[in-house]
Amino acid sequence: MKGTGWCRTGQVVESMTEQETHRNRQALFEGLAHVVAEPLHRYLLRRTTPDMVEDVLSETMLVLWRRIDDVPGLGTGPIPDPDDVLPWCYGVARGCLANACRADGRRLRLVERLIQTQQSPAATASDHSDLHAALDDLGELEREMVRLWAWEGLAPGQIAEVTGLTSNAVSIRLHRAKKKLAAQMHLTRKNTERPGHKPDEGRSSQ
């Protein structure tokens, strides 16, 4: 009887420990979700069709729950620092999106959208056309690095965490991609200008 009593006590203690562990994991996940859900939604919206975003986001959050112990930057407080956790979470979202596209038997379709500016609609449309054409000339990985840098605001070290490259490799390839992007956009705009048109034409001399 005494042995049975000790056994039951051990089971109760083990059960309480499991409950405490679950509560701690739940608290960590809720803090993480509070920080990353909206950025991940934006990340996916810029890279796929709207009808896929919610499904891929749900899958991403499920992976984050399952791998909560692997997420860097957790455990130091109730709300993690976005700079600590977002690069790793972007990597998870990127993998989930690739898996979803393979499962659907479709190529990854990327939505290339400029950040909202104070420019006029006509100017924004023109700039978007130039950007679209220039981005299409980059390789897939270079396109992704430029977007992570420009739209997600990530530093080379954080981009390295997302893509699996070294920080030095990202810095070199990102620098080259930005130079190529700028040159291509300049060439595109130059080719669309009217031949012989000069900015000062039609103005009276002072």
Tab-separated table of C-alpha atoms in Angstrom:
chain	number	residue	atom	x	y	z
A	1	MET	CA	0.000	0.000	0.000
A	2	LYS	CA	2.824	2.326	0.893
A	3	GLY	CA	4.450	1.707	-2.485
A	4	THR	CA	1.165	2.416	-4.229
A	5	GLY	CA	0.859	5.707	-2.377
A	6	TRP	CA	4.318	6.839	-3.447
A	7	CYS	CA	3.507	5.838	-7.013
A	8	ARG	CA	0.354	7.929	-7.024
A	9	THR	CA	2.197	10.903	-5.523
A	10	GLY	CA	4.842	10.629	-8.239
A	11	GLN	CA	2.162	10.548	-10.917
A	12	VAL	CA	0.525	13.669	-9.473
A	13	VAL	CA	3.856	15.501	-9.375
A	14	GLU	CA	4.636	14.410	-12.940
A	15	SER	CA	1.205	15.542	-14.088
A	16	MET	CA	1.666	18.941	-12.425
A	17	THR	CA	5.091	19.294	-14.049
A	18	GLU	CA	3.642	18.508	-17.468
A	19	GLN	CA	0.887	21.074	-16.936
A	20	GLU	CA	3.428	23.700	-15.915
A	21	THR	CA	5.549	22.901	-18.957
A	22	HIS	CA	2.507	23.218	-21.213
A	23	ARG	CA	1.570	26.561	-19.643
A	24	ASN	CA	5.100	27.859	-20.144
A	25	ARG	CA	5.103	26.771	-23.800
A	26	GLN	CA	1.684	28.348	-24.288
A	27	ALA	CA	2.893	31.634	-22.779
A	28	LEU	CA	6.002	31.632	-24.987
A	29	PHE	CA	3.941	30.923	-28.091
A	30	GLU	CA	1.395	33.642	-27.322
A	31	GLY	CA	4.195	36.177	-26.841
A	32	LEU	CA	5.808	35.050	-30.091
A	33	ALA	CA	2.537	35.160	-32.038
A	34	HIS	CA	1.855	38.667	-30.736
A	35	VAL	CA	5.139	39.839	-32.267
A	36	VAL	CA	5.379	37.867	-35.530
A	37	ALA	CA	1.843	37.232	-36.811
A	38	GLU	CA	1.398	40.575	-38.577
A	39	PRO	CA	4.916	40.733	-40.116
A	40	LEU	CA	4.574	37.144	-41.334
A	41	HIS	CA	1.204	37.980	-42.889
A	42	ARG	CA	2.793	40.905	-44.761
A	43	TYR	CA	5.729	38.701	-45.750
A	44	LEU	CA	3.429	36.101	-47.303
A	45	LEU	CA	1.093	38.640	-48.908
A	46	ARG	CA	4.028	40.083	-50.855
A	47	ARG	CA	5.061	36.669	-52.123
A	48	THR	CA	1.932	34.724	-53.046
A	49	THR	CA	-1.716	35.031	-53.962
A	50	PRO	CA	-4.118	36.268	-51.254
A	51	ASP	CA	-6.078	32.999	-51.248
A	52	MET	CA	-2.971	31.116	-50.100
A	53	VAL	CA	-1.831	33.532	-47.404
A	54	GLU	CA	-4.068	32.391	-44.548
A	55	ASP	CA	-3.387	28.681	-45.127
A	56	VAL	CA	0.361	29.172	-45.271
A	57	LEU	CA	0.298	31.488	-42.262
A	58	SER	CA	-1.643	28.891	-40.271
A	59	GLU	CA	0.881	26.210	-41.223
A	60	THR	CA	3.726	28.528	-40.267
A	61	MET	CA	2.245	29.205	-36.837
A	62	LEU	CA	1.717	25.465	-36.326
A	63	VAL	CA	5.381	24.821	-37.074
A	64	LEU	CA	6.360	27.597	-34.673
A	65	TRP	CA	4.244	25.983	-31.951
A	66	ARG	CA	5.810	22.586	-32.550
A	67	ARG	CA	9.309	24.041	-32.604
A	68	ILE	CA	8.828	26.688	-29.941
A	69	ASP	CA	11.936	25.445	-28.108
A	70	ASP	CA	14.057	26.084	-31.216
A	71	VAL	CA	13.047	29.717	-31.746
A	72	PRO	CA	15.978	31.990	-30.840
A	73	GLY	CA	15.346	34.913	-28.516
A	74	LEU	CA	12.540	33.327	-26.493
A	75	GLY	CA	12.543	32.889	-22.725
A	76	THR	CA	14.066	36.243	-21.843
A	77	GLY	CA	10.720	37.939	-21.233
A	78	PRO	CA	6.977	37.722	-21.922
A	79	ILE	CA	7.325	39.551	-25.261
A	80	PRO	CA	10.392	38.721	-27.396
A	81	ASP	CA	12.410	41.267	-29.339
A	82	PRO	CA	11.270	41.175	-33.002
A	83	ASP	CA	14.873	41.486	-34.187
A	84	ASP	CA	15.707	38.279	-32.332
A	85	VAL	CA	12.841	36.117	-33.536
A	86	LEU	CA	11.651	37.425	-36.927
A	87	PRO	CA	14.532	36.246	-39.143
A	88	TRP	CA	14.115	32.656	-37.947
A	89	CYS	CA	10.325	32.882	-38.334
A	90	TYR	CA	10.682	34.320	-41.848
A	91	GLY	CA	12.743	31.246	-42.666
A	92	VAL	CA	9.959	28.982	-41.411
A	93	ALA	CA	7.365	30.918	-43.432
A	94	ARG	CA	9.557	30.701	-46.509
A	95	GLY	CA	9.775	26.934	-46.160
A	96	CYS	CA	6.034	26.544	-45.588
A	97	LEU	CA	5.284	28.675	-48.632
A	98	ALA	CA	7.617	26.606	-50.817
A	99	ASN	CA	5.994	23.407	-49.564
A	100	ALA	CA	2.507	24.774	-50.278
A	101	CYS	CA	3.450	25.717	-53.811
A	102	ARG	CA	4.985	22.316	-54.495
A	103	ALA	CA	1.905	20.598	-53.069
A	104	ASP	CA	-0.349	22.608	-55.387
A	105	GLY	CA	1.837	21.781	-58.362
A	106	ARG	CA	2.330	25.452	-59.114
A	107	ARG	CA	5.289	27.710	-59.375
A	108	LEU	CA	5.725	30.253	-56.637
A	109	ARG	CA	3.965	33.430	-57.741
A	110	LEU	CA	5.368	36.511	-56.107
A	111	VAL	CA	3.421	39.706	-55.543
A	112	GLU	CA	5.849	42.580	-56.073
A	113	ARG	CA	4.402	45.676	-54.487
A	114	LEU	CA	5.986	48.957	-53.541
A	115	ILE	CA	5.592	50.309	-50.042
A	116	GLN	CA	2.847	52.938	-49.889
A	117	THR	CA	4.274	56.377	-50.611
A	118	GLN	CA	2.999	59.908	-50.996
A	119	GLN	CA	3.584	59.797	-54.738
A	120	SER	CA	0.753	60.344	-57.176
A	121	PRO	CA	-0.974	57.201	-58.523
A	122	ALA	CA	0.511	57.747	-61.972
A	123	ALA	CA	4.049	58.033	-60.633
A	124	THR	CA	3.590	55.005	-58.386
A	125	ALA	CA	2.304	52.891	-61.280
A	126	SER	CA	5.274	53.933	-63.408
A	127	ASP	CA	7.760	53.150	-60.644
A	128	HIS	CA	6.123	49.786	-60.018
A	129	SER	CA	6.496	48.901	-63.679
A	130	ASP	CA	10.188	49.797	-63.594
A	131	LEU	CA	10.722	47.843	-60.388
A	132	HIS	CA	8.858	44.807	-61.705
A	133	ALA	CA	10.980	44.695	-64.852
A	134	ALA	CA	14.218	45.194	-62.930
A	135	LEU	CA	13.405	42.549	-60.325
A	136	ASP	CA	12.574	40.062	-63.072
A	137	ASP	CA	16.150	40.403	-64.313
A	138	LEU	CA	17.536	39.223	-60.959
A	139	GLY	CA	17.899	35.602	-59.966
A	140	GLU	CA	15.327	34.161	-57.563
A	141	LEU	CA	17.645	34.277	-54.538
A	142	GLU	CA	18.842	37.808	-55.312
A	143	ARG	CA	15.213	38.947	-55.686
A	144	GLU	CA	14.411	37.468	-52.287
A	145	MET	CA	17.398	39.154	-50.640
A	146	VAL	CA	16.462	42.556	-52.090
A	147	ARG	CA	12.889	42.170	-50.845
A	148	LEU	CA	14.024	41.083	-47.371
A	149	TRP	CA	16.321	44.115	-47.238
A	150	ALA	CA	13.897	46.682	-48.694
A	151	TRP	CA	10.492	45.485	-47.509
A	152	GLU	CA	11.214	43.568	-44.308
A	153	GLY	CA	14.047	45.885	-43.260
A	154	LEU	CA	16.455	43.050	-42.444
A	155	ALA	CA	20.211	43.458	-42.066
A	156	PRO	CA	22.595	41.103	-43.940
A	157	GLY	CA	23.106	38.967	-40.837
A	158	GLN	CA	19.342	38.493	-40.484
A	159	ILE	CA	18.941	37.785	-44.207
A	160	ALA	CA	21.626	35.136	-43.812
A	161	GLU	CA	19.498	33.445	-41.153
A	162	VAL	CA	16.480	33.420	-43.464
A	163	THR	CA	18.287	32.146	-46.558
A	164	GLY	CA	20.867	29.840	-44.992
A	165	LEU	CA	23.807	31.749	-46.476
A	166	THR	CA	26.689	33.304	-44.568
A	167	SER	CA	26.458	36.957	-43.607
A	168	ASN	CA	29.455	37.763	-45.807
A	169	ALA	CA	27.911	36.006	-48.814
A	170	VAL	CA	24.662	37.924	-48.318
A	171	SER	CA	26.497	41.265	-48.117
A	172	ILE	CA	28.358	40.601	-51.375
A	173	ARG	CA	25.370	39.259	-53.300
A	174	LEU	CA	23.022	41.947	-51.983
A	175	HIS	CA	25.463	44.684	-52.998
A	176	ARG	CA	25.725	43.266	-56.501
A	177	ALA	CA	21.950	42.797	-56.751
A	178	LYS	CA	21.267	46.402	-55.725
A	179	LYS	CA	23.765	47.703	-58.275
A	180	LYS	CA	22.219	45.567	-61.011
A	181	LEU	CA	18.713	46.618	-59.956
A	182	ALA	CA	19.609	50.319	-60.050
A	183	ALA	CA	21.323	49.991	-63.433
A	184	GLN	CA	18.386	48.099	-64.944
A	185	MET	CA	15.834	50.601	-63.635
A	186	HIS	CA	17.935	53.468	-65.032
A	187	LEU	CA	18.136	51.743	-68.415
A	188	THR	CA	14.392	51.045	-68.478
A	189	ARG	CA	13.524	54.655	-67.713
A	190	LYS	CA	16.056	55.943	-70.214
A	191	ASN	CA	14.544	53.785	-72.969
A	192	THR	CA	11.041	55.100	-72.231
A	193	GLU	CA	12.027	58.757	-72.567
A	194	ARG	CA	11.066	60.497	-75.797
A	195	PRO	CA	14.058	60.737	-78.169
A	196	GLY	CA	15.486	64.238	-78.331
A	197	HIS	CA	13.370	65.510	-75.446
A	198	LYS	CA	15.216	67.775	-73.070
A	199	PRO	CA	13.909	69.004	-69.707
A	200	ASP	CA	14.565	72.686	-70.599
A	201	GLU	CA	12.776	72.586	-73.937
A	202	GLY	CA	9.866	74.993	-74.149
A	203	ARG	CA	11.153	77.276	-71.401
A	204	SER	CA	11.948	80.843	-72.222
A	205	SER	CA	15.515	81.916	-71.541
A	206	GLN	CA	16.020	84.285	-68.631
